[in-house]
PDB file of C-alpha atoms in Angstrom:
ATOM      1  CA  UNK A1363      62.894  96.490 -10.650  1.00  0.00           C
ATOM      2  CA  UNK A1364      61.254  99.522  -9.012  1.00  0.00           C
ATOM      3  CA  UNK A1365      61.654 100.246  -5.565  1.00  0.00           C
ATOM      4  CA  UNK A1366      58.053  99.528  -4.791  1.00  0.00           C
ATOM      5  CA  UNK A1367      58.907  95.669  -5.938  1.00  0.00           C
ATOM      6  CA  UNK A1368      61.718  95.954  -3.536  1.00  0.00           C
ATOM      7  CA  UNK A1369      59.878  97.081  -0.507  1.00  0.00           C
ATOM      8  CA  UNK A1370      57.137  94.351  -1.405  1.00  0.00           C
ATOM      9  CA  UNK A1371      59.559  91.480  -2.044  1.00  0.00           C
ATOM     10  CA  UNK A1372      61.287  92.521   1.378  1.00  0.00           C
ATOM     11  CA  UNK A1373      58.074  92.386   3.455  1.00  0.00           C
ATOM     12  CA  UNK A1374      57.069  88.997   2.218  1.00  0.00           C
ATOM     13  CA  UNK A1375      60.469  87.699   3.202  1.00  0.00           C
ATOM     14  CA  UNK A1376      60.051  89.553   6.874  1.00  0.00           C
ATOM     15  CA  UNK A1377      57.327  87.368   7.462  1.00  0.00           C
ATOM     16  CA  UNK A1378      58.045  84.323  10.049  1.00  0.00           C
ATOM     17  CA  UNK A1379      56.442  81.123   8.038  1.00  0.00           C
ATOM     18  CA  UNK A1380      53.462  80.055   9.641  1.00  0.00           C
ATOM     19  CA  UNK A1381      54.492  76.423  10.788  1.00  0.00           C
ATOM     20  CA  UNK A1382      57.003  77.656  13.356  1.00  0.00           C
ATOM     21  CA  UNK A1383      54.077  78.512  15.778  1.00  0.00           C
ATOM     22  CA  UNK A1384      51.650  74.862  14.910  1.00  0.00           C
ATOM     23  CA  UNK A1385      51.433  73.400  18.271  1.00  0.00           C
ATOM     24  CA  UNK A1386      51.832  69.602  17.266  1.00  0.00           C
ATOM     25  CA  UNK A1387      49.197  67.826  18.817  1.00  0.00           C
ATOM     26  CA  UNK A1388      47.581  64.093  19.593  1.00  0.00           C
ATOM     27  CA  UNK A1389      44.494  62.665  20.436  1.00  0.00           C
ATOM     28  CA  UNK A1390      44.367  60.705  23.516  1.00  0.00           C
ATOM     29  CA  UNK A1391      41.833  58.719  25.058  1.00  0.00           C
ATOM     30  CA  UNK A1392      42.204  59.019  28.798  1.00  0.00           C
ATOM     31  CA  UNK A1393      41.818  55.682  30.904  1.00  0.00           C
ATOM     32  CA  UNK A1394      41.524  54.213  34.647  1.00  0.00           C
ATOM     33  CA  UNK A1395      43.373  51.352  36.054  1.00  0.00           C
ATOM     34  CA  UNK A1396      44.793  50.321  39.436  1.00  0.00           C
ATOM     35  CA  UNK A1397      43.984  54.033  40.747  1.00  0.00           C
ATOM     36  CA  UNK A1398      46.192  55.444  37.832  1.00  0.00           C
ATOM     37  CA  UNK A1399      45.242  57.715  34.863  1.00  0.00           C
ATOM     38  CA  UNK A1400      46.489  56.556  31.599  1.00  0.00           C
ATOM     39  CA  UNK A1401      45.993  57.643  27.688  1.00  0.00           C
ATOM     40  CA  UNK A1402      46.569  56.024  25.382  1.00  0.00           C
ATOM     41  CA  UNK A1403      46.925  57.538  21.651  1.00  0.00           C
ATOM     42  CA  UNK A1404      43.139  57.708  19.603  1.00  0.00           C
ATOM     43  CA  UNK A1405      44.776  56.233  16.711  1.00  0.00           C
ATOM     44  CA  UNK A1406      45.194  52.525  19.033  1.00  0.00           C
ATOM     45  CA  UNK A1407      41.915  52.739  20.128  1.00  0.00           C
ATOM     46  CA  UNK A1408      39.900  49.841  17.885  1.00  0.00           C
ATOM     47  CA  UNK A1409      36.982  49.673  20.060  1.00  0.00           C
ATOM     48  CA  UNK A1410      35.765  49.861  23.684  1.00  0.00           C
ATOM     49  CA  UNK A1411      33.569  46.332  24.800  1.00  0.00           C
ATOM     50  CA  UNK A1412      31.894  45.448  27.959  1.00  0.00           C
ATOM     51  CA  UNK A1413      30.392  42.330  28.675  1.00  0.00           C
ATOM     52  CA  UNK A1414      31.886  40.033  26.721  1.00  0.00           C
ATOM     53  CA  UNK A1415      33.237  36.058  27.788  1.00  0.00           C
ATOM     54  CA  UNK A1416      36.712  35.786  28.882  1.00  0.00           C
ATOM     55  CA  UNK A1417      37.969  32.438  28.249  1.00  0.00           C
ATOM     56  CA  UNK A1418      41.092  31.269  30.769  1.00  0.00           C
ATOM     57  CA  UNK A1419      44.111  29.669  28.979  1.00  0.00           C
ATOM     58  CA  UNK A1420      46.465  27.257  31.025  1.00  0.00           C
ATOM     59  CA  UNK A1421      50.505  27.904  31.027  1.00  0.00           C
ATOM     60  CA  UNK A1422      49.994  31.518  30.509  1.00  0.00           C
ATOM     61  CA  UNK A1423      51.233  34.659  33.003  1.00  0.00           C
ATOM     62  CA  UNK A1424      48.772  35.589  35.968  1.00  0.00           C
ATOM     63  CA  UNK A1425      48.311  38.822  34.009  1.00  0.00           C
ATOM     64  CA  UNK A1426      46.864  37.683  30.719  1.00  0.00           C
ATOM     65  CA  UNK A1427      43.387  37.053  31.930  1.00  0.00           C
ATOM     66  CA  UNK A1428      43.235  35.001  28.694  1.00  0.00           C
ATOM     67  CA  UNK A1429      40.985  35.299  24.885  1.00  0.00           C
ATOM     68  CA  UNK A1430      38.144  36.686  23.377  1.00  0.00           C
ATOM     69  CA  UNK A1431      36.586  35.539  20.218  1.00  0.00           C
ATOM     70  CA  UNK A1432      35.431  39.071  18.568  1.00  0.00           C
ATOM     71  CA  UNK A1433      33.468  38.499  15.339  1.00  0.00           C
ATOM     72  CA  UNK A1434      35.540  35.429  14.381  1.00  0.00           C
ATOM     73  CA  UNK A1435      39.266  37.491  15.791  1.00  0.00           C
ATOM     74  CA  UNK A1436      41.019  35.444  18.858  1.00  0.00           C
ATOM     75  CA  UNK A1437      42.452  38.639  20.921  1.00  0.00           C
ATOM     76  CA  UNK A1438      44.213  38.420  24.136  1.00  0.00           C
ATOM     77  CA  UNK A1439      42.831  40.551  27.486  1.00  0.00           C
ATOM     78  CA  UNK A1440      45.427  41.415  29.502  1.00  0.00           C
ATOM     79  CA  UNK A1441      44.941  42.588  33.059  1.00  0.00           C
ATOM     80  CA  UNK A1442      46.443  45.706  33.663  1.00  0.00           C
ATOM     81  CA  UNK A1443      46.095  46.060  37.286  1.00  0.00           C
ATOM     82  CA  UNK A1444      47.302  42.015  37.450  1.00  0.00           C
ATOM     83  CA  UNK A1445      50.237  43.553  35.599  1.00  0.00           C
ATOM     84  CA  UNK A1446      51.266  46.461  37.609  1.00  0.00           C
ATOM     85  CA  UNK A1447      50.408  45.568  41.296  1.00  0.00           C
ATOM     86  CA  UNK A1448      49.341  41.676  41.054  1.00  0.00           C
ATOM     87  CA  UNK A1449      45.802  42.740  42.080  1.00  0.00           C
ATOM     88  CA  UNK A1450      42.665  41.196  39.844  1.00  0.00           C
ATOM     89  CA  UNK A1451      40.186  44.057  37.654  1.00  0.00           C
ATOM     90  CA  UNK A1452      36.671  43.351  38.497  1.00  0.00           C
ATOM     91  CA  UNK A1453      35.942  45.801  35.563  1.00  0.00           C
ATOM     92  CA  UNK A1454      34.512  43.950  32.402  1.00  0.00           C
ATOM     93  CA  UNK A1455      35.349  46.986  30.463  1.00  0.00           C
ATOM     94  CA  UNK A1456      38.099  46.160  27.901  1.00  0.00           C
ATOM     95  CA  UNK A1457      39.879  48.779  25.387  1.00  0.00           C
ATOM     96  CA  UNK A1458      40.920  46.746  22.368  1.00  0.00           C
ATOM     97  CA  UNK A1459      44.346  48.155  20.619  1.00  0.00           C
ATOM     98  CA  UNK A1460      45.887  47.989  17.359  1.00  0.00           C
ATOM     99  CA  UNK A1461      49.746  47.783  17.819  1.00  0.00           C
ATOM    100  CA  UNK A1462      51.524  47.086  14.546  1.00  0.00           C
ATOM    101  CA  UNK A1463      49.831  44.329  13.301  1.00  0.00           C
ATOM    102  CA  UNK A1464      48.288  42.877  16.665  1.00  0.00           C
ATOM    103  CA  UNK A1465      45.001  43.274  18.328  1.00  0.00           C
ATOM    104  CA  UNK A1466      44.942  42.817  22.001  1.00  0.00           C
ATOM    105  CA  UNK A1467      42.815  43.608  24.497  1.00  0.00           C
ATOM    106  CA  UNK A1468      43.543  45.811  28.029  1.00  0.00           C
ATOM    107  CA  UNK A1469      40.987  45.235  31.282  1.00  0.00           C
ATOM    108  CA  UNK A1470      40.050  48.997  32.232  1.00  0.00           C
ATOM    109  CA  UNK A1471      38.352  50.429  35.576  1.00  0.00           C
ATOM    110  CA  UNK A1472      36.883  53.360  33.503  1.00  0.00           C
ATOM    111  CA  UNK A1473      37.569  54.566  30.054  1.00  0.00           C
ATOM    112  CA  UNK A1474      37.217  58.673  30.713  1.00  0.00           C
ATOM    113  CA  UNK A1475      37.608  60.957  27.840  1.00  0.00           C
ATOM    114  CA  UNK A1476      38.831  62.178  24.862  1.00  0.00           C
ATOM    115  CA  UNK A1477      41.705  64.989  24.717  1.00  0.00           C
ATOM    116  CA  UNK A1478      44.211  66.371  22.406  1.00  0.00           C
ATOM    117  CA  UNK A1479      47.849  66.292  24.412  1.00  0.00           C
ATOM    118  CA  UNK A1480      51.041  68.847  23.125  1.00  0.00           C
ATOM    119  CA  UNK A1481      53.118  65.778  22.206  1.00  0.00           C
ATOM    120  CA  UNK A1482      55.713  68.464  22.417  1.00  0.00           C
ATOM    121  CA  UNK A1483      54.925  68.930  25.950  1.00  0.00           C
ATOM    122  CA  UNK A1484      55.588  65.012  26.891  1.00  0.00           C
ATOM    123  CA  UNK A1485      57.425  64.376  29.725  1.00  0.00           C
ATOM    124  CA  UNK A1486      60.115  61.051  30.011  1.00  0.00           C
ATOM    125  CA  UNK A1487      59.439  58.880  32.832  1.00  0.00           C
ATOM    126  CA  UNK A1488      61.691  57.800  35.272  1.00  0.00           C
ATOM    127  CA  UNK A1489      63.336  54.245  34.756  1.00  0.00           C
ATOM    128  CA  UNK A1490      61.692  51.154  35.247  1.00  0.00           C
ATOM    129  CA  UNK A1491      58.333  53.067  35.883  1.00  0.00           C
ATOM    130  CA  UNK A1492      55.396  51.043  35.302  1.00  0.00           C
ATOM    131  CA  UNK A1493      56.843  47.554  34.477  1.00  0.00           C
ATOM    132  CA  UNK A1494      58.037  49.665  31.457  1.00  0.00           C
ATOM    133  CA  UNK A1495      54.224  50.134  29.729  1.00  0.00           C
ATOM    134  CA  UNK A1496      54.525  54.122  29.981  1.00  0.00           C
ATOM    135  CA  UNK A1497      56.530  56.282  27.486  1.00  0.00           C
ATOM    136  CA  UNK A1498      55.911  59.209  28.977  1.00  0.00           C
ATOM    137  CA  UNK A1499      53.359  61.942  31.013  1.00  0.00           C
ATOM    138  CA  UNK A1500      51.442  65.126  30.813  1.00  0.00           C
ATOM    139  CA  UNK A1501      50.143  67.265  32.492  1.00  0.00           C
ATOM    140  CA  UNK A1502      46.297  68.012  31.952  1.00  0.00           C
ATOM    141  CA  UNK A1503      44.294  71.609  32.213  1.00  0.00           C
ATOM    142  CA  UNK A1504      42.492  69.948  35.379  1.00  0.00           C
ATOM    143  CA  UNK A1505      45.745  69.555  37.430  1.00  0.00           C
ATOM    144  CA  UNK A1506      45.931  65.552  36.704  1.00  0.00           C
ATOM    145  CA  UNK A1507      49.483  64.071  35.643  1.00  0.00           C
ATOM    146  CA  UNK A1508      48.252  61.475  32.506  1.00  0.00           C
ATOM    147  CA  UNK A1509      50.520  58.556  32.008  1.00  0.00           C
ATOM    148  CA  UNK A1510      51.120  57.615  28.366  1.00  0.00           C
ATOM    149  CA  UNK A1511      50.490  54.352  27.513  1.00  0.00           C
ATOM    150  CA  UNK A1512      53.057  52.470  25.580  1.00  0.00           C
ATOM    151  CA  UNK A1513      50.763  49.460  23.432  1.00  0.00           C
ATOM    152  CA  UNK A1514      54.343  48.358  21.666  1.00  0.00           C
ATOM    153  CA  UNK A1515      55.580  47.349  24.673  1.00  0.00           C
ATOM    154  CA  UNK A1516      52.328  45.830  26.045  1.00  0.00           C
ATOM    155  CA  UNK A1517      52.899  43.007  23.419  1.00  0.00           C
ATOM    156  CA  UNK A1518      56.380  42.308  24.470  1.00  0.00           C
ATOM    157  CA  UNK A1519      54.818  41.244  27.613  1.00  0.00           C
ATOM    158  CA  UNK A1520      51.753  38.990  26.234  1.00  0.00           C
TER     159      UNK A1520
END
């Protein structure tokens, strides 16, 4: 081995690999409810409806406003702001959210915008924040602390 094979072999091992400095990032869509700012990740996000018939189901929580029938799927519409502060949503806008292998559906004030969160940059939130429906927050460019919605645990509720 000459030295120049040295000296190149020793600057390709001085270099720092690439993936240490990936920022690790998520797509979030950014919701309103109850006077809150939620997001809740892209990948959830099935489809945003407005308009559609609500129908009421006896025997169930105040919160679960009740079922739609969307192309021939019966999905569940909770109310989030029945949820968190026992008020009704006079939004008809609904999100509708993929969570394992459930669809159900989430009344919204105002669905905002899309953007791409540091997931390394997540915050925890404090204990029993939320009835439990936020995993975490973050800080946006704009000054605005997004909660992150937690769809799992939306189910455990319906």
């Amino acid at each position: 081995m000459t030295q120049e094979d040295v000296l190149f072999q020793t600057d390709l091992s001085d270099e720092a690999p690439e993936s240490d400095n990936v920022v690790k990032t998520e797509k979030y869509l950014l919701f309103l409810s109850d006077g809150l700012l939620f997001g809740v990740p892209a990948e959830a996000v099935v489809e945003i409806i407005t308009g559609h018939t609500v129908t009421r189901l006896p025997l169930v929580p105040d919160y679960v406003r009740g079922i739609i029938n969307l192309r021939g799927q019966i999905i569940p519409i909770v109310d989030i702001h029945q949820l968190l502060s026992h008020q009704d949503c006079e939004s008809d806008c609904m999100m509708i959210l993929q969570t394992s292998d459930a669809e159900v559906g989430i009344l919204v004030d105002q669905v905002q915008k899309m953007v791409d969160i540091n997931t390394d940059a997540l915050l925890p939130v404090p204990p029993r924040s939320s009835k439990e429906l936020v995993c975490g927050m973050y800080s946006l460019e704009d000054g605005q602390t997004m909660l992150a919605f937690d769809c799992a645990r939306l189910l455990e509720h319906t």
